Amino acid sequence: MKKLVFLLLLLSVTALFPQAAGPFEGKIIYTEYNGDLVEIGTVDYWIKKDDTRLDFSSGGSMLVTNGMVYYMMHDSKTYSSVPHLLDIDSEEYKEMKLEISRNVQKFDQKRTLIGFPCERWLIRKNDEETEIWVTKGFKRFVMFDDLTSKESIFWHAVLQDQYFPLEVTEYDSHGNIKSRFSATGHERIPLDEEFFRVPSKYKPVSK
């Protein structure tokens, strides 16, 4: 009887804290909203070990695997690719980290999103604020990666391969919501490695 009670208790704890079930493999569903908090799109964010795949409701997918980023256009069955590299020793990156240290405020506020414990951060930049709720226990977040832009460097310096945002809300200088990007569901499922590869029928194109 005691053994049965212990097993039931263990199952209930596992259900309450999904991050305790080992490295996450499966899908996180993100929903995008405009300033009026009207849904404008979704992103399915797939994770398996060091591989990541993003499927956008607007069409197309992005793969991050084996040191490369692939952009797939399903209608034309084509793709483009770039190396997934970021020079964290560059002066630009160091300056961005210094800026972040001055403008990122971390709070003791806690919140649970889709079953994962999060903490609240506030980033002030150009008289505007971005509120993010971050969790840990995931691989590097690649949603905002565009390795030719300062925005990519900014987000990498913020998260530093340790934190994973489950909600990002941008505010204008008057405190009005500009946009929100929020995790609205998740599913743990085993994924085949081929799901994170460009199909052999797809043709490369210049980016």
Tab-separated table of C-alpha atoms in Angstrom:
chain	number	residue	atom	x	y	z
A	1	MET	CA	0.000	0.000	0.000
A	2	LYS	CA	2.801	2.419	0.918
A	3	LYS	CA	4.548	1.591	-2.342
A	4	LEU	CA	1.389	2.385	-4.316
A	5	VAL	CA	0.979	5.720	-2.519
A	6	PHE	CA	4.624	6.575	-3.245
A	7	LEU	CA	4.220	5.768	-6.947
A	8	LEU	CA	1.080	7.909	-7.193
A	9	LEU	CA	2.877	10.765	-5.477
A	10	LEU	CA	5.834	10.440	-7.854
A	11	LEU	CA	3.538	10.525	-10.879
A	12	SER	CA	1.767	13.631	-9.619
A	13	VAL	CA	5.082	15.444	-9.071
A	14	THR	CA	6.262	14.515	-12.576
A	15	ALA	CA	3.031	15.895	-14.043
A	16	LEU	CA	3.406	19.176	-12.161
A	17	PHE	CA	7.046	19.693	-13.147
A	18	PRO	CA	7.597	18.530	-16.748
A	19	GLN	CA	11.204	19.726	-16.750
A	20	ALA	CA	11.986	16.980	-14.224
A	21	ALA	CA	11.396	14.290	-16.846
A	22	GLY	CA	14.847	14.735	-18.414
A	23	PRO	CA	16.001	16.754	-21.445
A	24	PHE	CA	13.025	18.109	-23.350
A	25	GLU	CA	12.218	16.482	-26.679
A	26	GLY	CA	9.110	17.531	-28.525
A	27	LYS	CA	7.264	20.701	-29.446
A	28	ILE	CA	6.619	24.080	-27.859
A	29	ILE	CA	3.781	26.072	-29.399
A	30	TYR	CA	4.267	29.837	-29.524
A	31	THR	CA	1.509	32.309	-30.385
A	32	GLU	CA	2.235	35.776	-31.770
A	33	TYR	CA	-0.012	38.733	-30.912
A	34	ASN	CA	-0.175	42.325	-32.099
A	35	GLY	CA	-0.503	45.386	-29.865
A	36	ASP	CA	-4.207	44.686	-29.351
A	37	LEU	CA	-3.331	41.131	-28.270
A	38	VAL	CA	-5.038	39.724	-31.359
A	39	GLU	CA	-3.426	36.513	-32.570
A	40	ILE	CA	-1.476	37.020	-35.802
A	41	GLY	CA	0.416	33.741	-36.113
A	42	THR	CA	1.922	30.687	-34.470
A	43	VAL	CA	5.288	28.951	-34.414
A	44	ASP	CA	5.887	25.276	-33.677
A	45	TYR	CA	9.302	25.087	-31.990
A	46	TRP	CA	10.672	21.522	-32.182
A	47	ILE	CA	13.610	20.316	-30.064
A	48	LYS	CA	15.695	17.136	-30.148
A	49	LYS	CA	19.090	17.214	-28.401
A	50	ASP	CA	21.121	19.911	-30.216
A	51	ASP	CA	18.742	20.130	-33.194
A	52	THR	CA	15.974	22.699	-33.527
A	53	ARG	CA	13.227	23.171	-36.083
A	54	LEU	CA	10.760	26.053	-36.362
A	55	ASP	CA	7.577	25.762	-38.442
A	56	PHE	CA	5.873	29.102	-39.096
A	57	SER	CA	2.134	29.407	-39.691
A	58	SER	CA	2.953	32.017	-42.341
A	59	GLY	CA	4.776	29.305	-44.281
A	60	GLY	CA	8.297	27.941	-44.325
A	61	SER	CA	10.568	26.361	-41.747
A	62	MET	CA	13.943	27.016	-40.179
A	63	LEU	CA	16.383	24.275	-39.153
A	64	VAL	CA	19.370	24.714	-36.850
A	65	THR	CA	21.547	21.610	-36.970
A	66	ASN	CA	25.219	20.641	-37.252
A	67	GLY	CA	26.435	24.240	-37.117
A	68	MET	CA	24.178	25.390	-39.963
A	69	VAL	CA	20.897	27.287	-40.326
A	70	TYR	CA	18.569	26.175	-43.126
A	71	TYR	CA	15.554	28.119	-44.380
A	72	MET	CA	13.085	25.865	-46.179
A	73	MET	CA	10.416	27.098	-48.591
A	74	HIS	CA	7.934	24.252	-48.840
A	75	ASP	CA	5.850	25.599	-51.739
A	76	SER	CA	8.843	25.705	-54.071
A	77	LYS	CA	10.687	22.832	-52.356
A	78	THR	CA	13.823	24.943	-52.059
A	79	TYR	CA	16.145	25.988	-49.234
A	80	SER	CA	18.984	28.347	-48.402
A	81	SER	CA	21.632	27.960	-45.717
A	82	VAL	CA	24.159	29.951	-43.692
A	83	PRO	CA	26.739	28.922	-41.088
A	84	HIS	CA	25.410	29.207	-37.530
A	85	LEU	CA	28.303	31.179	-36.081
A	86	LEU	CA	28.572	33.983	-33.564
A	87	ASP	CA	31.823	35.603	-32.508
A	88	ILE	CA	31.393	36.124	-28.764
A	89	ASP	CA	34.930	37.524	-28.592
A	90	SER	CA	34.173	40.383	-30.983
A	91	GLU	CA	34.143	43.969	-29.754
A	92	GLU	CA	30.545	44.315	-30.916
A	93	TYR	CA	29.451	41.411	-28.738
A	94	LYS	CA	31.400	42.691	-25.721
A	95	GLU	CA	29.828	46.149	-26.102
A	96	MET	CA	26.371	44.594	-26.322
A	97	LYS	CA	26.933	42.593	-23.121
A	98	LEU	CA	28.027	45.777	-21.363
A	99	GLU	CA	24.876	47.562	-22.558
A	100	ILE	CA	22.735	44.691	-21.330
A	101	SER	CA	24.330	44.733	-17.891
A	102	ARG	CA	23.181	48.332	-17.575
A	103	ASN	CA	19.699	47.841	-18.971
A	104	VAL	CA	18.486	44.414	-17.845
A	105	GLN	CA	16.632	44.233	-14.543
A	106	LYS	CA	15.893	40.837	-12.983
A	107	PHE	CA	13.037	40.456	-10.517
A	108	ASP	CA	12.151	37.934	-7.836
A	109	GLN	CA	8.714	37.531	-9.421
A	110	LYS	CA	7.915	33.932	-10.376
A	111	ARG	CA	5.293	32.532	-12.714
A	112	THR	CA	4.506	29.171	-14.278
A	113	LEU	CA	4.039	29.047	-18.046
A	114	ILE	CA	2.913	25.825	-19.770
A	115	GLY	CA	4.092	23.943	-16.705
A	116	PHE	CA	7.604	25.444	-16.470
A	117	PRO	CA	8.768	27.824	-13.694
A	118	CYS	CA	9.792	31.236	-15.017
A	119	GLU	CA	11.327	34.416	-13.661
A	120	ARG	CA	10.612	37.951	-14.842
A	121	TRP	CA	13.188	40.169	-16.546
A	122	LEU	CA	12.798	43.698	-17.883
A	123	ILE	CA	15.020	45.090	-20.643
A	124	ARG	CA	15.137	48.840	-21.237
A	125	LYS	CA	16.321	49.964	-24.658
A	126	ASN	CA	15.815	53.269	-26.502
A	127	ASP	CA	13.090	54.520	-24.110
A	128	GLU	CA	11.144	51.292	-24.641
A	129	GLU	CA	10.825	48.181	-22.492
A	130	THR	CA	10.705	44.473	-23.203
A	131	GLU	CA	9.377	42.124	-20.536
A	132	ILE	CA	10.498	38.502	-20.774
A	133	TRP	CA	9.667	35.447	-18.693
A	134	VAL	CA	12.553	32.984	-18.862
A	135	THR	CA	13.049	29.399	-17.764
A	136	LYS	CA	16.025	27.015	-17.760
A	137	GLY	CA	16.631	23.420	-18.754
A	138	PHE	CA	16.442	23.839	-22.546
A	139	LYS	CA	19.089	24.141	-25.241
A	140	ARG	CA	19.962	27.495	-26.734
A	141	PHE	CA	16.964	29.522	-27.933
A	142	VAL	CA	17.356	30.212	-31.675
A	143	MET	CA	14.075	31.944	-32.545
A	144	PHE	CA	15.610	35.399	-32.865
A	145	ASP	CA	18.762	34.271	-34.631
A	146	ASP	CA	19.684	36.322	-37.656
A	147	LEU	CA	23.422	36.266	-37.505
A	148	THR	CA	23.847	39.365	-39.669
A	149	SER	CA	21.914	41.627	-37.302
A	150	LYS	CA	22.688	43.391	-34.034
A	151	GLU	CA	19.343	42.131	-32.724
A	152	SER	CA	20.662	38.569	-32.846
A	153	ILE	CA	23.768	39.541	-30.897
A	154	PHE	CA	21.581	41.379	-28.389
A	155	TRP	CA	19.351	38.379	-27.681
A	156	HIS	CA	22.267	35.958	-27.505
A	157	ALA	CA	23.997	38.215	-24.993
A	158	VAL	CA	20.779	38.417	-22.947
A	159	LEU	CA	20.075	34.693	-22.825
A	160	GLN	CA	23.709	33.462	-22.939
A	161	ASP	CA	22.799	29.878	-23.865
A	162	GLN	CA	21.296	29.385	-20.403
A	163	TYR	CA	17.853	30.948	-20.403
A	164	PHE	CA	14.878	30.128	-22.576
A	165	PRO	CA	12.125	32.758	-23.021
A	166	LEU	CA	8.535	31.525	-22.823
A	167	GLU	CA	6.975	34.963	-23.148
A	168	VAL	CA	8.257	38.220	-24.653
A	169	THR	CA	6.192	41.416	-24.529
A	170	GLU	CA	7.357	44.641	-26.163
A	171	TYR	CA	6.126	48.015	-24.881
A	172	ASP	CA	6.439	51.425	-26.513
A	173	SER	CA	7.729	54.525	-24.718
A	174	HIS	CA	4.201	55.186	-23.350
A	175	GLY	CA	3.853	51.720	-21.826
A	176	ASN	CA	1.488	50.406	-24.497
A	177	ILE	CA	1.910	46.839	-25.730
A	178	LYS	CA	3.479	46.663	-29.194
A	179	SER	CA	3.602	42.881	-29.531
A	180	ARG	CA	3.620	39.673	-27.536
A	181	PHE	CA	5.164	36.289	-28.252
A	182	SER	CA	4.016	33.639	-25.800
A	183	ALA	CA	4.318	29.887	-25.298
A	184	THR	CA	0.782	28.537	-25.212
A	185	GLY	CA	1.373	24.792	-25.123
A	186	HIS	CA	3.895	21.989	-25.302
A	187	GLU	CA	4.042	18.298	-26.076
A	188	ARG	CA	6.741	15.785	-25.205
A	189	ILE	CA	7.085	13.351	-28.105
A	190	PRO	CA	9.989	11.351	-29.557
A	191	LEU	CA	11.230	12.844	-32.825
A	192	ASP	CA	13.111	11.265	-35.708
A	193	GLU	CA	16.441	12.836	-36.665
A	194	GLU	CA	15.271	13.074	-40.284
A	195	PHE	CA	12.682	15.620	-39.155
A	196	PHE	CA	15.622	17.993	-38.603
A	197	ARG	CA	17.133	17.488	-42.045
A	198	VAL	CA	16.374	19.155	-45.369
A	199	PRO	CA	14.396	16.716	-47.566
A	200	SER	CA	16.472	15.285	-50.407
A	201	LYS	CA	13.953	16.578	-52.977
A	202	TYR	CA	14.550	20.224	-51.949
A	203	LYS	CA	16.912	22.268	-54.139
A	204	PRO	CA	19.383	24.869	-52.830
A	205	VAL	CA	18.983	28.515	-53.808
A	206	SER	CA	21.060	31.618	-53.114
A	207	LYS	CA	19.985	33.452	-49.943
